[in-house]
PDB file of C-alpha atoms in Angstrom:
ATOM      1  CA  MET A  29     -17.408  25.108  -6.037  1.00  0.00           C
ATOM      2  CA  ARG A  30     -15.339  25.305  -3.584  1.00  0.00           C
ATOM      3  CA  LYS A  31     -11.529  24.500  -4.543  1.00  0.00           C
ATOM      4  CA  ALA A  32      -8.107  24.201  -2.676  1.00  0.00           C
ATOM      5  CA  VAL A  33      -4.529  24.415  -3.227  1.00  0.00           C
ATOM      6  CA  VAL A  34      -2.491  22.152  -1.492  1.00  0.00           C
ATOM      7  CA  ALA A  35       1.071  23.166  -1.925  1.00  0.00           C
ATOM      8  CA  GLY A  36       4.715  21.692  -1.884  1.00  0.00           C
ATOM      9  CA  SER A  37       7.532  20.475  -2.862  1.00  0.00           C
ATOM     10  CA  PHE A  38       6.960  17.012  -2.331  1.00  0.00           C
ATOM     11  CA  ASP A  39      10.721  15.465  -2.286  1.00  0.00           C
ATOM     12  CA  PRO A  40       8.741  12.795  -1.969  1.00  0.00           C
ATOM     13  CA  ILE A  41       5.430  12.990  -1.124  1.00  0.00           C
ATOM     14  CA  THR A  42       4.704  11.339   2.005  1.00  0.00           C
ATOM     15  CA  ASN A  43       1.397   9.166   3.913  1.00  0.00           C
ATOM     16  CA  GLY A  44       1.529  12.675   5.775  1.00  0.00           C
ATOM     17  CA  HIS A  45       1.358  14.773   3.020  1.00  0.00           C
ATOM     18  CA  LEU A  46      -1.225  12.251   1.692  1.00  0.00           C
ATOM     19  CA  ASP A  47      -3.148  12.622   4.885  1.00  0.00           C
ATOM     20  CA  ILE A  48      -3.704  16.290   4.259  1.00  0.00           C
ATOM     21  CA  ILE A  49      -4.555  15.656   0.562  1.00  0.00           C
ATOM     22  CA  GLU A  50      -7.315  12.820   1.387  1.00  0.00           C
ATOM     23  CA  ARG A  51      -8.869  14.990   4.383  1.00  0.00           C
ATOM     24  CA  SER A  52      -8.989  17.855   2.329  1.00  0.00           C
ATOM     25  CA  SER A  53     -10.625  16.444  -0.625  1.00  0.00           C
ATOM     26  CA  GLU A  54     -13.298  15.246   2.260  1.00  0.00           C
ATOM     27  CA  LEU A  55     -13.838  19.340   3.106  1.00  0.00           C
ATOM     28  CA  PHE A  56     -13.198  20.328  -0.834  1.00  0.00           C
ATOM     29  CA  ASP A  57     -14.935  19.989  -3.916  1.00  0.00           C
ATOM     30  CA  GLU A  58     -11.759  20.396  -5.416  1.00  0.00           C
ATOM     31  CA  VAL A  59      -8.147  19.378  -4.469  1.00  0.00           C
ATOM     32  CA  ILE A  60      -5.333  20.689  -6.825  1.00  0.00           C
ATOM     33  CA  VAL A  61      -2.011  19.822  -5.246  1.00  0.00           C
ATOM     34  CA  VAL A  62       0.266  22.402  -6.352  1.00  0.00           C
ATOM     35  CA  LEU A  63       3.899  21.288  -6.795  1.00  0.00           C
ATOM     36  CA  SER A  64       6.440  24.120  -6.279  1.00  0.00           C
ATOM     37  CA  HIS A  65       9.419  23.994  -7.925  1.00  0.00           C
ATOM     38  CA  ASN A  66      12.165  26.631  -6.735  1.00  0.00           C
ATOM     39  CA  VAL A  67      15.327  26.525  -9.260  1.00  0.00           C
ATOM     40  CA  GLN A  68      17.825  27.362  -6.544  1.00  0.00           C
ATOM     41  CA  LYS A  69      16.388  24.300  -4.679  1.00  0.00           C
ATOM     42  CA  ASN A  70      17.971  20.636  -4.956  1.00  0.00           C
ATOM     43  CA  TYR A  71      15.943  18.097  -5.363  1.00  0.00           C
ATOM     44  CA  LEU A  72      16.370  14.512  -5.104  1.00  0.00           C
ATOM     45  CA  PHE A  73      13.555  13.927  -7.974  1.00  0.00           C
ATOM     46  CA  SER A  74      12.933  16.134 -11.043  1.00  0.00           C
ATOM     47  CA  LEU A  75      10.221  18.301 -11.504  1.00  0.00           C
ATOM     48  CA  ASP A  76       8.346  15.159 -13.671  1.00  0.00           C
ATOM     49  CA  GLU A  77       9.653  12.469 -11.436  1.00  0.00           C
ATOM     50  CA  ARG A  78       7.645  14.419  -8.321  1.00  0.00           C
ATOM     51  CA  LYS A  79       4.802  14.952 -10.565  1.00  0.00           C
ATOM     52  CA  LEU A  80       4.474  11.427 -11.774  1.00  0.00           C
ATOM     53  CA  LEU A  81       4.654  10.264  -8.082  1.00  0.00           C
ATOM     54  CA  VAL A  82       2.113  12.299  -6.593  1.00  0.00           C
ATOM     55  CA  GLU A  83      -0.199  11.567  -9.548  1.00  0.00           C
ATOM     56  CA  LYS A  84       0.497   7.945  -9.149  1.00  0.00           C
ATOM     57  CA  VAL A  85       0.104   7.896  -4.798  1.00  0.00           C
ATOM     58  CA  ILE A  86      -3.652  10.593  -4.960  1.00  0.00           C
ATOM     59  CA  ALA A  87      -4.801   8.695  -8.266  1.00  0.00           C
ATOM     60  CA  HIS A  88      -7.885   7.311  -5.962  1.00  0.00           C
ATOM     61  CA  VAL A  89      -8.966  10.875  -5.118  1.00  0.00           C
ATOM     62  CA  SER A  90     -11.273  11.719  -7.638  1.00  0.00           C
ATOM     63  CA  ASN A  91     -11.496  15.107  -6.966  1.00  0.00           C
ATOM     64  CA  ALA A  92      -7.906  15.825  -6.663  1.00  0.00           C
ATOM     65  CA  ARG A  93      -5.134  16.699  -9.670  1.00  0.00           C
ATOM     66  CA  VAL A  94      -1.882  18.083  -9.938  1.00  0.00           C
ATOM     67  CA  VAL A  95      -0.132  21.100 -11.231  1.00  0.00           C
ATOM     68  CA  ALA A  96       3.387  21.672 -11.212  1.00  0.00           C
ATOM     69  CA  VAL A  97       3.959  25.656 -10.844  1.00  0.00           C
ATOM     70  CA  SER A  98       7.672  27.360 -10.921  1.00  0.00           C
ATOM     71  CA  GLY A  99       7.979  30.884  -9.561  1.00  0.00           C
ATOM     72  CA  GLY A 100       5.553  33.247  -7.902  1.00  0.00           C
ATOM     73  CA  LEU A 101       3.731  33.199  -5.179  1.00  0.00           C
ATOM     74  CA  THR A 102       1.829  30.252  -4.261  1.00  0.00           C
ATOM     75  CA  VAL A 103      -1.190  32.445  -2.851  1.00  0.00           C
ATOM     76  CA  GLU A 104      -1.281  33.599  -6.491  1.00  0.00           C
ATOM     77  CA  ALA A 105      -1.041  30.424  -7.989  1.00  0.00           C
ATOM     78  CA  ALA A 106      -4.079  29.378  -5.871  1.00  0.00           C
ATOM     79  CA  ALA A 107      -5.699  32.557  -6.950  1.00  0.00           C
ATOM     80  CA  GLN A 108      -5.175  31.547 -10.439  1.00  0.00           C
ATOM     81  CA  LEU A 109      -6.185  28.502 -10.255  1.00  0.00           C
ATOM     82  CA  GLY A 110      -9.552  29.535  -9.129  1.00  0.00           C
ATOM     83  CA  ALA A 111      -9.066  28.236  -5.402  1.00  0.00           C
ATOM     84  CA  SER A 112     -10.212  30.184  -2.313  1.00  0.00           C
ATOM     85  CA  VAL A 113      -8.357  28.188   0.176  1.00  0.00           C
ATOM     86  CA  LEU A 114      -4.684  26.931   0.911  1.00  0.00           C
ATOM     87  CA  VAL A 115      -4.572  24.050   3.232  1.00  0.00           C
ATOM     88  CA  ARG A 116      -1.572  23.513   5.113  1.00  0.00           C
ATOM     89  CA  GLY A 117      -0.411  20.775   7.249  1.00  0.00           C
ATOM     90  CA  VAL A 118       0.776  21.039  10.144  1.00  0.00           C
ATOM     91  CA  ARG A 119       2.733  18.601  12.561  1.00  0.00           C
ATOM     92  CA  ASN A 120       4.010  20.779  15.838  1.00  0.00           C
ATOM     93  CA  ALA A 121       4.300  24.337  17.423  1.00  0.00           C
ATOM     94  CA  THR A 122       6.985  25.174  14.903  1.00  0.00           C
ATOM     95  CA  ASP A 123       5.332  24.548  11.760  1.00  0.00           C
ATOM     96  CA  PHE A 124       2.676  26.304  13.619  1.00  0.00           C
ATOM     97  CA  GLU A 125       4.690  29.488  13.767  1.00  0.00           C
ATOM     98  CA  TYR A 126       5.920  29.247  10.445  1.00  0.00           C
ATOM     99  CA  GLU A 127       2.007  28.428   8.792  1.00  0.00           C
ATOM    100  CA  ALA A 128       0.871  31.281  10.950  1.00  0.00           C
ATOM    101  CA  THR A 129       2.955  33.870   9.826  1.00  0.00           C
ATOM    102  CA  LEU A 130       3.129  32.753   6.127  1.00  0.00           C
ATOM    103  CA  ALA A 131      -0.777  32.992   6.280  1.00  0.00           C
ATOM    104  CA  SER A 132      -0.570  36.837   7.357  1.00  0.00           C
ATOM    105  CA  HIS A 133       1.706  37.335   4.405  1.00  0.00           C
ATOM    106  CA  ASN A 134      -0.376  35.784   2.114  1.00  0.00           C
ATOM    107  CA  ARG A 135      -3.676  37.355   3.472  1.00  0.00           C
ATOM    108  CA  VAL A 136      -1.795  40.737   2.652  1.00  0.00           C
ATOM    109  CA  GLN A 137      -0.957  39.529  -0.880  1.00  0.00           C
ATOM    110  CA  ASN A 138      -4.057  38.640  -1.341  1.00  0.00           C
ATOM    111  CA  GLY A 139      -7.194  38.471   0.539  1.00  0.00           C
ATOM    112  CA  GLU A 140      -9.228  36.599  -0.924  1.00  0.00           C
ATOM    113  CA  VAL A 141      -7.815  33.463  -0.597  1.00  0.00           C
ATOM    114  CA  GLU A 142      -8.317  31.965   2.753  1.00  0.00           C
ATOM    115  CA  THR A 143      -5.519  29.669   4.921  1.00  0.00           C
ATOM    116  CA  VAL A 144      -6.378  26.850   6.569  1.00  0.00           C
ATOM    117  CA  LEU A 145      -4.323  24.601   8.992  1.00  0.00           C
ATOM    118  CA  LEU A 146      -4.996  20.885   9.363  1.00  0.00           C
ATOM    119  CA  LEU A 147      -3.120  19.337  12.203  1.00  0.00           C
ATOM    120  CA  SER A 148      -0.891  16.262  11.263  1.00  0.00           C
ATOM    121  CA  LYS A 149      -2.286  12.804  12.555  1.00  0.00           C
ATOM    122  CA  GLU A 150      -0.533  11.633  15.342  1.00  0.00           C
ATOM    123  CA  GLU A 151       1.329   8.931  13.606  1.00  0.00           C
ATOM    124  CA  TYR A 152       2.898  11.681  10.625  1.00  0.00           C
ATOM    125  CA  ARG A 153       3.965  14.055  13.063  1.00  0.00           C
ATOM    126  CA  PHE A 154       7.608  13.285  12.827  1.00  0.00           C
ATOM    127  CA  VAL A 155       7.360  12.283   9.365  1.00  0.00           C
ATOM    128  CA  SER A 156       9.004  14.733   6.685  1.00  0.00           C
ATOM    129  CA  SER A 157      10.457  14.480   3.185  1.00  0.00           C
ATOM    130  CA  SER A 158      14.154  15.284   4.010  1.00  0.00           C
ATOM    131  CA  MET A 159      13.860  12.867   6.979  1.00  0.00           C
ATOM    132  CA  MET A 160      12.451  10.231   4.503  1.00  0.00           C
ATOM    133  CA  LYS A 161      15.298  10.988   2.426  1.00  0.00           C
ATOM    134  CA  GLU A 162      18.057  10.587   5.146  1.00  0.00           C
ATOM    135  CA  LEU A 163      16.761   7.645   5.981  1.00  0.00           C
ATOM    136  CA  ALA A 164      16.557   6.034   2.986  1.00  0.00           C
ATOM    137  CA  ARG A 165      20.224   7.140   1.972  1.00  0.00           C
ATOM    138  CA  PHE A 166      21.296   5.428   4.986  1.00  0.00           C
ATOM    139  CA  GLY A 167      19.520   2.285   3.816  1.00  0.00           C
ATOM    140  CA  GLY A 168      16.436   2.489   6.439  1.00  0.00           C
ATOM    141  CA  ASP A 169      13.244   1.335   6.467  1.00  0.00           C
ATOM    142  CA  VAL A 170      10.618   4.180   4.671  1.00  0.00           C
ATOM    143  CA  SER A 171       7.830   1.799   4.583  1.00  0.00           C
ATOM    144  CA  PRO A 172       5.763   2.654   7.209  1.00  0.00           C
ATOM    145  CA  PHE A 173       6.152   6.466   6.639  1.00  0.00           C
ATOM    146  CA  VAL A 174       5.794   6.673   2.541  1.00  0.00           C
ATOM    147  CA  PRO A 175       3.767   5.008  -0.373  1.00  0.00           C
ATOM    148  CA  GLU A 176       5.034   2.064  -1.623  1.00  0.00           C
ATOM    149  CA  VAL A 177       5.808   3.438  -5.271  1.00  0.00           C
ATOM    150  CA  VAL A 178       7.572   6.248  -2.891  1.00  0.00           C
ATOM    151  CA  LYS A 179       9.691   3.558  -1.142  1.00  0.00           C
ATOM    152  CA  SER A 180      10.714   1.535  -4.289  1.00  0.00           C
ATOM    153  CA  ASP A 181      11.922   5.034  -5.691  1.00  0.00           C
ATOM    154  CA  LEU A 182      13.395   5.962  -2.777  1.00  0.00           C
ATOM    155  CA  GLU A 183      15.593   2.904  -2.823  1.00  0.00           C
ATOM    156  CA  GLU A 184      16.355   2.981  -6.793  1.00  0.00           C
ATOM    157  CA  LYS A 185      17.940   6.279  -6.167  1.00  0.00           C
ATOM    158  CA  TYR A 186      20.125   5.646  -3.562  1.00  0.00           C
ATOM    159  CA  LYS A 187      20.746   1.728  -4.036  1.00  0.00           C
ATOM    160  CA  ASP A 188      24.544   2.583  -4.424  1.00  0.00           C
ATOM    161  CA  ALA A 189      24.966   5.138  -1.530  1.00  0.00           C
ATOM    162  CA  PRO A 190      28.309   4.355  -0.030  1.00  0.00           C
ATOM    163  CA  GLU A 191      26.704   5.484   3.618  1.00  0.00           C
ATOM    164  CA  ARG A 192      24.275   2.303   3.290  1.00  0.00           C
ATOM    165  CA  LYS A 193      27.255   0.509   3.822  1.00  0.00           C
ATOM    166  CA  ILE A 194      28.264   0.291   7.647  1.00  0.00           C
ATOM    167  CA  ARG A 195      32.150   0.294   8.405  1.00  0.00           C
ATOM    168  CA  MET A 196      33.718  -0.575  11.443  1.00  0.00           C
ATOM    169  CA  ASP A 197      37.243   0.856  13.039  1.00  0.00           C
ATOM    170  CA  GLU A 198      39.301  -1.069  10.957  1.00  0.00           C
ATOM    171  CA  GLU A 199      38.060   0.679   7.440  1.00  0.00           C
ATOM    172  CA  ILE A 200      37.426   3.634   8.948  1.00  0.00           C
ATOM    173  CA  THR A 201      41.294   4.216   9.903  1.00  0.00           C
ATOM    174  CA  ASN A 202      41.824   3.131   6.209  1.00  0.00           C
ATOM    175  CA  VAL A 203      39.630   6.119   4.903  1.00  0.00           C
ATOM    176  CA  GLU A 204      41.137   9.722   3.750  1.00  0.00           C
ATOM    177  CA  VAL A 205      39.967  12.888   5.432  1.00  0.00           C
TER     178      VAL A 205
END
């Protein structure tokens, strides 16, 4: 049985992430979505919220499951889970350079786990979790880029964000700096 890990923080999961997971599920017998948690990072969604969102979004992928991890190297988590492959999505040349370097480091740490890079589909090359959070924060439409359940949760998180309201010259001059 060929197991693969697709890892990320998924804060939040996007259609680009989902595409990589779905395509991985066609290539491997089992896909383990490793939800990483770095205690030094500030997340919009808690670990439990992110895990629940990912589980909802990938529910239709019969050979995929979600595992949350904290600490340690992703390549070692993959090995502990019995995966021989790390799948990474690549959107652009910058991603490629980063992922190639990471793959080299991972090979040194554990040569039993191979890295496979999947190119993002054209429509997802500019989609990132951080961009979705910024778009939602300012009241933009994220529906083309994230699953519906994620869109709803993003809107709920930012429903009272002051940035959603546009202030014009007269209002801005009265704002304390």
